[in-house]
């Protein structure tokens, strides 16, 4: 019984925090289950500290592996847990393997599933996340969408409209709720960073899994560093490849360990521009009004382009696009944030969940 939030990877924690908090405010019976997909302190525990998330009631400690090995281990662990506790509702977040595994296991046990951040589509099945998103949405009894086009995708895939709720973006609840805690000046002083810099973060398999591609990306990042300092907290996925490619050898490239949430958003807030392939960072820069260059051929978050500061760039476009952004020639759209990205999404989700589980 009760609501079980299944989280496992860095972006999950940022999305779950406002939902857990809104349900706590309503006295709901809920537990937080950590799958252990991410486990380093800097990829996991720091988010619980920064966001005031309760220590997980359960940690499955699943860890890393190939897609099949990791998903299988997640499913075995989750099945044991759900069989033991018979949740009244399982809430899953985003598009990581923990999301897919929990939806599959819950659906087969007849436990209702709610998917937070449903309906996003890149229409690129080469992205593991796209597969996770499609399957999870088909299995979900409740689909919480962050943007109108996501509602359209769900309708086009035959998801009944009474399962779909447009609620806005809980990741932006977390951002707005912590705005006065993102102190770029303090971060600069603490990490000895320059006044002006470009922040970079790259971890998509399509960018970082092929060492030859990482060598090319390193050349591009060095070209940017010839213009201005580059600060890059390195995701563990690309770390070895970027080290081998000599990314840190440029005097104006500052490589960091993955940052905690408050530090990372402070870094973003203080940046002249951001280079990324992250999903969440496209949304956060949209609200912060920081130019965002997304090094991908597509995005499941097109609203960050139409309403925000985001643009898709190829490796070849990166330097010219960045020059424009640094010259202030990129359209500033501060304030033009997507509808319902207003800090109240967690409350909207909690309202639907409490009605459903009553
Ligand atoms: C996962 C998600 C991705 C999300 C990202 C957020 C899937 C398929 N991918 O990708 O959608 O954008 O998280 O950051 O679920 N590792 C560590 N320490 C950790 C965790 C991972 O060193 O705490 C290393 C391991 O070598 C591991 C690799 O990173 O093999 C990848 O981790 P994994 O969770 O499988 O995928 P991510 O690339 O992190
Ligand atoms: N983030 C962080 N530290 C970092 C990089 C990212 O706290 O070093 C935060 C970022 O602000 C956002 C979330 O992690 O809230 C995005 O996660 P990530 O980029 O790993 O995954 P994606 O959104 O691409 O799935």
Coordinates of C-alpha atoms and ligand atoms in Angstrom, one line a residue:
X1 CA 0.0 0.0 0.0
X2 CA 1.0 3.6 -0.3
X3 CA 2.9 5.5 -3.0
X4 CA 6.3 4.2 -3.9
X5 CA 8.6 6.6 -5.7
X6 CA 11.2 4.8 -7.7
X7 CA 14.4 6.8 -8.4
X8 CA 17.8 5.7 -9.5
X9 CA 19.8 8.3 -11.5
X10 CA 20.8 11.9 -11.0
X11 CA 18.0 13.5 -13.0
X12 CA 15.3 11.4 -11.2
X13 CA 16.2 12.9 -7.8
X14 CA 15.7 16.5 -9.1
X15 CA 12.3 15.6 -10.5
X16 CA 11.0 13.5 -7.6
X17 CA 11.9 16.1 -4.9
X18 CA 8.9 18.4 -5.4
X19 CA 6.4 15.5 -5.8
X20 CA 7.6 13.9 -2.6
X21 CA 7.4 17.2 -0.8
X22 CA 3.9 18.0 -2.1
X23 CA 2.7 14.6 -1.0
X24 CA 4.3 15.0 2.4
X25 CA 2.4 18.2 2.8
X26 CA -0.8 16.2 2.3
X27 CA 0.1 13.5 4.8
X28 CA 0.2 10.8 2.1
X29 CA 1.7 7.4 2.9
X30 CA 4.8 7.2 0.7
X31 CA 8.2 5.7 0.5
X32 CA 11.3 6.4 -1.7
X33 CA 13.0 3.4 -3.3
X34 CA 16.5 4.0 -4.7
X35 CA 17.5 1.4 -7.3
X36 CA 21.2 2.3 -6.9
X37 CA 21.6 2.8 -10.7
X38 CA 23.8 5.8 -9.7
X39 CA 25.8 5.3 -6.5
X40 CA 28.8 7.6 -6.3
X41 CA 28.3 10.3 -3.7
X42 CA 28.5 13.0 -6.3
X43 CA 25.9 11.2 -8.6
X44 CA 23.5 10.4 -5.8
X45 CA 23.8 11.2 -2.1
X46 CA 24.7 14.9 -2.7
X47 CA 21.3 15.3 -4.4
X48 CA 19.5 13.9 -1.3
X49 CA 21.4 16.4 0.9
X50 CA 21.0 19.4 -1.5
X51 CA 17.3 18.8 -2.1
X52 CA 16.2 17.7 1.4
X53 CA 14.9 14.4 0.0
X54 CA 14.3 11.8 2.7
X55 CA 16.9 9.1 2.9
X56 CA 15.6 6.3 0.7
X57 CA 13.6 3.7 2.6
X58 CA 15.1 1.0 0.4
X59 CA 18.3 1.0 -1.7
X60 CA 18.5 -1.9 -4.1
X61 CA 22.2 -1.2 -4.9
X62 CA 21.9 -2.5 -8.5
X63 CA 24.8 -0.5 -9.9
X64 CA 26.1 -0.4 -13.5
X65 CA 26.0 -2.9 -16.4
X66 CA 25.0 -3.4 -20.0
X67 CA 21.4 -2.4 -20.7
X68 CA 20.2 -6.0 -20.5
X69 CA 22.2 -6.8 -17.3
X70 CA 21.3 -3.6 -15.6
X71 CA 17.6 -3.7 -16.6
X72 CA 17.3 -7.4 -15.6
X73 CA 19.0 -6.7 -12.2
X74 CA 16.6 -3.8 -11.6
X75 CA 13.6 -5.9 -12.5
X76 CA 14.6 -8.8 -10.2
X77 CA 15.2 -6.4 -7.3
X78 CA 12.0 -4.4 -7.9
X79 CA 9.9 -7.5 -8.2
X80 CA 11.0 -8.8 -4.9
X81 CA 10.4 -5.4 -3.3
X82 CA 6.9 -4.8 -4.8
X83 CA 5.9 -8.4 -4.0
X84 CA 6.9 -7.8 -0.4
X85 CA 5.2 -4.4 0.0
X86 CA 2.4 -4.4 -2.6
X87 CA 2.4 -0.7 -3.4
X88 CA -0.8 1.1 -4.1
X89 CA 0.9 3.1 -6.8
X90 CA 4.4 3.2 -8.3
X91 CA 5.6 6.6 -9.5
X92 CA 8.5 6.6 -12.0
X93 CA 10.4 9.6 -13.3
X94 CA 12.0 10.5 -16.7
X95 CA 13.5 8.0 -19.0
X96 CA 16.3 6.1 -17.4
X97 CA 16.6 2.3 -17.1
X98 CA 15.3 2.4 -13.6
X99 CA 12.1 4.1 -14.9
X100 CA 11.5 1.4 -17.5
X101 CA 12.3 -1.5 -15.2
X102 CA 9.9 -0.2 -12.5
X103 CA 7.1 0.3 -15.0
X104 CA 7.5 -3.2 -16.4
X105 CA 7.6 -4.9 -13.0
X106 CA 4.7 -2.9 -11.6
X107 CA 2.5 -3.4 -14.7
X108 CA 3.0 -7.2 -14.5
X109 CA 2.1 -7.3 -10.8
X110 CA -1.0 -5.3 -11.5
X111 CA 0.3 -2.3 -9.5
X112 CA -0.8 1.1 -11.0
X113 CA 2.0 3.2 -12.5
X114 CA 2.3 6.9 -12.8
X115 CA 4.9 8.4 -15.1
X116 CA 6.3 11.9 -14.4
X117 CA 7.6 13.5 -17.6
X118 CA 5.5 11.4 -20.0
X119 CA 5.2 12.0 -23.7
X120 CA 8.6 13.4 -24.6
X121 CA 9.8 12.1 -27.9
X122 CA 13.0 12.6 -29.9
X123 CA 11.8 10.1 -32.5
X124 CA 15.3 8.6 -32.4
X125 CA 15.3 5.0 -31.2
X126 CA 19.1 5.0 -31.3
X127 CA 18.7 6.8 -28.0
X128 CA 18.2 4.3 -25.2
X129 CA 16.0 6.8 -23.4
X130 CA 13.6 7.0 -26.3
X131 CA 12.9 3.3 -26.0
X132 CA 12.4 3.7 -22.2
X133 CA 10.0 6.6 -22.7
X134 CA 7.8 4.8 -25.3
X135 CA 7.5 1.6 -23.3
X136 CA 7.0 3.4 -20.0
X137 CA 4.2 5.5 -21.3
X138 CA 2.3 2.6 -22.8
X139 CA 2.4 0.9 -19.4
X140 CA 1.4 3.9 -17.3
X141 CA -2.0 4.4 -15.8
X142 CA -1.2 8.1 -15.3
X143 CA 0.9 10.2 -17.6
X144 CA 2.1 13.5 -16.3
X145 CA 3.3 15.7 -19.2
X146 CA 5.5 18.8 -19.0
X147 CA 4.5 20.4 -22.3
X148 CA 1.6 20.5 -24.7
X149 CA 3.5 18.7 -27.5
X150 CA 4.0 15.7 -25.1
X151 CA 0.3 15.5 -24.7
X152 CA 0.0 15.3 -28.5
X153 CA 2.5 12.5 -28.8
X154 CA 0.6 10.4 -26.2
X155 CA -2.6 11.0 -28.1
X156 CA -1.0 10.0 -31.4
X157 CA 0.2 6.8 -29.7
X158 CA -3.3 5.9 -28.6
X159 CA -3.0 6.8 -24.9
X160 CA -6.4 7.6 -23.6
X161 CA -6.7 11.3 -22.8
X162 CA -8.2 10.6 -19.4
X163 CA -4.8 9.1 -18.4
X164 CA -2.9 12.2 -19.4
X165 CA -2.4 15.3 -17.2
X166 CA -0.5 18.4 -18.4
X167 CA 1.1 19.5 -15.1
X168 CA 4.2 21.5 -16.1
X169 CA 7.7 20.6 -15.1
X170 CA 8.7 19.4 -11.6
X171 CA 12.4 19.8 -12.4
X172 CA 11.6 23.5 -12.7
X173 CA 9.8 23.5 -9.4
X174 CA 13.1 22.4 -7.9
X175 CA 15.0 25.1 -9.8
X176 CA 12.6 27.9 -8.8
X177 CA 12.3 26.7 -5.2
X178 CA 16.1 26.9 -4.8
X179 CA 16.8 30.1 -6.8
X180 CA 18.3 32.0 -3.9
X181 CA 20.7 29.1 -3.1
X182 CA 22.5 29.2 -6.5
X183 CA 25.5 31.5 -5.8
X184 CA 27.7 31.7 -8.8
X185 CA 30.1 34.1 -7.2
X186 CA 30.6 31.9 -4.1
X187 CA 31.2 28.9 -6.4
X188 CA 33.8 30.8 -8.5
X189 CA 35.6 31.8 -5.4
X190 CA 35.5 28.3 -3.9
X191 CA 36.6 26.5 -7.1
X192 CA 39.0 29.3 -8.2
X193 CA 37.1 29.7 -11.5
X194 CA 37.4 32.7 -13.8
X195 CA 34.8 35.4 -14.1
X196 CA 33.7 34.6 -17.6
X197 CA 33.4 31.0 -18.8
X198 CA 31.4 28.5 -20.8
X199 CA 30.0 25.6 -18.8
X200 CA 30.0 22.2 -20.6
X201 CA 28.5 18.8 -19.8
X202 CA 28.4 15.8 -22.1
X203 CA 27.3 12.3 -21.3
X204 CA 25.1 10.9 -24.1
X205 CA 26.4 7.6 -25.5
X206 CA 26.2 9.0 -29.0
X207 CA 28.7 11.7 -28.0
X208 CA 31.0 10.0 -25.5
X209 CA 31.0 6.2 -26.1
X210 CA 33.2 6.3 -29.3
X211 CA 36.8 7.3 -28.4
X212 CA 37.3 8.8 -31.9
X213 CA 34.3 11.0 -31.4
X214 CA 35.6 12.1 -28.0
X215 CA 38.9 13.1 -29.6
X216 CA 37.0 15.3 -32.1
X217 CA 34.9 16.8 -29.4
X218 CA 38.0 17.5 -27.4
X219 CA 39.4 19.5 -30.4
X220 CA 36.2 21.5 -30.5
X221 CA 36.3 22.2 -26.8
X222 CA 39.9 23.3 -27.1
X223 CA 38.9 25.7 -29.8
X224 CA 36.3 27.2 -27.5
X225 CA 38.9 27.4 -24.8
X226 CA 41.0 29.5 -27.2
X227 CA 38.2 32.0 -27.0
X228 CA 37.2 31.8 -23.3
X229 CA 37.5 29.5 -20.3
X230 CA 35.6 26.2 -20.3
X231 CA 34.4 24.6 -17.1
X232 CA 33.3 21.0 -17.4
X233 CA 32.1 18.8 -14.5
X234 CA 32.8 15.4 -16.1
X235 CA 30.1 12.7 -16.0
X236 CA 31.6 9.3 -15.2
X237 CA 30.5 7.8 -18.5
X238 CA 32.9 9.9 -20.6
X239 CA 35.6 10.5 -18.1
X240 CA 38.2 7.9 -19.2
X241 CA 37.7 8.8 -22.9
X242 CA 38.1 12.6 -22.3
X243 CA 41.2 11.9 -20.1
X244 CA 42.8 9.9 -22.8
X245 CA 41.9 12.5 -25.4
X246 CA 43.8 15.1 -23.2
X247 CA 40.8 17.4 -22.7
X248 CA 42.4 18.8 -19.5
X249 CA 45.7 19.7 -21.2
X250 CA 44.4 23.1 -22.4
X251 CA 45.3 25.8 -19.8
X252 CA 41.8 27.3 -20.1
X253 CA 39.9 24.0 -19.6
X254 CA 38.9 23.4 -16.0
X255 CA 37.8 19.8 -15.4
X256 CA 35.8 19.1 -12.3
X257 CA 34.2 16.0 -10.7
X258 CA 30.4 15.9 -11.2
X259 CA 28.9 18.7 -9.2
X260 CA 26.1 18.6 -6.7
X261 CA 22.8 20.1 -7.7
X262 CA 23.2 23.5 -6.0
X263 CA 26.8 23.9 -7.3
X264 CA 25.9 22.8 -10.8
X265 CA 23.0 25.2 -11.2
X266 CA 25.1 28.0 -9.8
X267 CA 27.7 27.1 -12.4
X268 CA 25.0 27.3 -15.1
X269 CA 23.6 30.5 -13.8
X270 CA 27.0 32.2 -13.9
X271 CA 28.0 30.9 -17.4
X272 CA 28.2 33.0 -20.5
X273 CA 26.8 30.0 -22.3
X274 CA 26.3 26.3 -21.8
X275 CA 27.3 23.4 -24.1
X276 CA 25.5 20.2 -23.3
X277 CA 23.7 17.1 -24.4
X278 CA 21.7 16.8 -21.1
X279 CA 18.0 16.7 -21.2
X280 CA 17.5 18.6 -17.9
X281 CA 20.1 21.2 -18.6
X282 CA 18.2 22.3 -21.8
X283 CA 15.2 23.0 -19.5
X284 CA 17.1 24.7 -16.7
X285 CA 18.9 27.1 -19.1
X286 CA 15.5 27.9 -20.6
X287 CA 14.3 29.2 -17.3
X288 CA 17.6 30.8 -16.3
X289 CA 17.9 32.6 -19.6
X290 CA 21.4 31.3 -20.3
X291 CA 22.2 30.5 -24.0
X292 CA 22.3 26.7 -24.4
X293 CA 24.0 24.9 -27.3
X294 CA 22.8 21.3 -27.4
X295 CA 25.2 19.0 -29.2
X296 CA 22.6 16.6 -30.6
X297 CA 20.8 16.0 -33.9
X298 CA 17.4 16.2 -32.2
X299 CA 15.7 16.9 -28.9
X300 CA 12.7 15.5 -27.1
X301 CA 12.4 18.9 -25.5
X302 CA 11.6 21.2 -28.5
X303 CA 9.8 23.6 -26.3
X304 CA 13.2 24.7 -25.0
X305 CA 13.9 25.9 -28.5
X306 CA 10.6 27.6 -29.2
X307 CA 10.2 29.1 -25.7
X308 CA 13.7 29.1 -24.4
X309 CA 17.4 29.7 -25.1
X310 CA 18.2 26.3 -26.6
X311 CA 19.5 25.5 -30.0
X312 CA 20.7 22.3 -31.6
X313 CA 24.2 22.3 -33.0
X314 CA 26.4 19.9 -34.9
X315 CA 30.0 19.6 -34.0
X316 CA 30.8 21.8 -37.0
X317 CA 28.3 24.5 -35.9
X318 CA 29.5 24.6 -32.4
X319 CA 32.2 27.2 -32.5
X320 CA 30.3 29.7 -34.7
X321 CA 27.2 29.3 -32.6
X322 CA 29.2 29.8 -29.5
X323 CA 30.8 32.9 -30.9
X324 CA 27.4 34.4 -31.5
X325 CA 26.2 33.5 -28.0
X326 CA 29.3 35.1 -26.5
X327 CA 28.7 38.2 -28.5
X328 CA 25.2 38.4 -27.2
X329 CA 23.8 37.8 -30.6
X330 CA 21.7 34.8 -29.5
X331 CA 18.1 35.7 -28.9
X332 CA 17.4 36.4 -25.3
X333 CA 14.1 35.1 -24.3
X334 CA 14.2 35.5 -20.5
X335 CA 10.8 35.3 -19.0
X336 CA 9.3 33.5 -22.0
X337 CA 9.1 30.2 -20.2
X338 CA 6.8 27.4 -21.3
X339 CA 3.3 27.3 -19.8
X340 CA 3.0 25.8 -16.3
X341 CA 6.7 25.8 -15.6
X342 CA 5.8 27.9 -12.6
X343 CA 7.0 26.0 -9.6
X344 CA 3.6 24.3 -8.9
X345 CA 3.9 21.1 -10.8
X346 CA 4.6 18.9 -7.8
X347 CA 1.4 20.2 -6.2
X348 CA -0.6 19.4 -9.4
X349 CA 0.9 15.9 -9.5
X350 CA 0.1 15.4 -5.8
X351 CA -3.5 16.4 -6.4
X352 CA -4.0 13.8 -9.1
X353 CA -2.1 11.1 -7.2
X354 CA -4.1 11.6 -4.0
X355 CA -7.4 11.5 -5.8
X356 CA -6.3 8.3 -7.6
X357 CA -5.0 6.5 -4.6
X358 CA -7.8 7.5 -2.2
Ligands
LIG1 C1 21.9 7.3 -17.2 C2 20.7 7.3 -18.1 C3 20.6 8.6 -18.9 C4 20.7 9.8 -18.0 C5 21.9 9.7 -17.1 C6 21.9 10.9 -16.1 C7 19.9 5.1 -18.8 C8 19.9 4.2 -20.0 N1 20.7 6.2 -19.0 O1 23.0 7.3 -18.1 O2 19.4 8.7 -19.6 O3 20.8 11.0 -18.8 O4 21.9 8.5 -16.4 O5 23.2 11.1 -15.6 O6 19.3 4.8 -17.8 N2 29.0 5.4 -13.2 C9 29.8 5.7 -12.1 N3 29.2 6.1 -11.0 C10 27.9 6.2 -10.8 C11 27.1 5.8 -11.9 C12 27.6 5.4 -13.1 O7 31.0 5.7 -12.2 O8 27.4 6.5 -9.7 C13 29.6 5.0 -14.5 C14 29.7 3.5 -14.7 O9 30.9 3.2 -15.3 C15 28.6 3.2 -15.6 C16 28.5 4.5 -16.5 O10 28.8 5.5 -15.6 O11 28.8 2.1 -16.4 C17 27.1 4.7 -17.0 O12 26.1 4.7 -15.9 P1 24.6 4.3 -16.3 O13 23.7 4.6 -15.1 O14 24.5 2.9 -16.8 O15 24.2 5.3 -17.4 P2 24.5 6.8 -17.6 O16 25.3 7.1 -18.7 O17 24.8 7.4 -16.2
LIG2 N1 23.5 18.2 -12.8 C1 24.3 18.2 -11.6 N2 25.6 18.1 -11.6 C2 26.3 18.0 -12.8 C3 25.6 17.9 -14.0 C4 24.2 18.0 -13.9 O1 23.7 18.4 -10.5 O2 27.6 17.9 -12.7 C5 22.1 18.3 -12.7 C6 21.4 19.2 -13.6 O3 21.4 20.5 -13.1 C7 20.0 18.6 -13.8 C8 20.3 17.1 -13.8 O4 21.6 17.0 -13.1 O5 19.2 19.0 -12.7 C9 20.4 16.6 -15.2 O6 21.0 15.3 -15.1 P1 21.8 14.7 -16.4 O7 22.3 15.7 -17.3 O8 22.8 13.8 -15.7 O9 20.7 13.8 -17.1 P2 19.6 14.1 -18.2 O10 18.8 15.2 -17.8 O11 20.4 14.2 -19.5 O12 18.8 12.8 -18.3

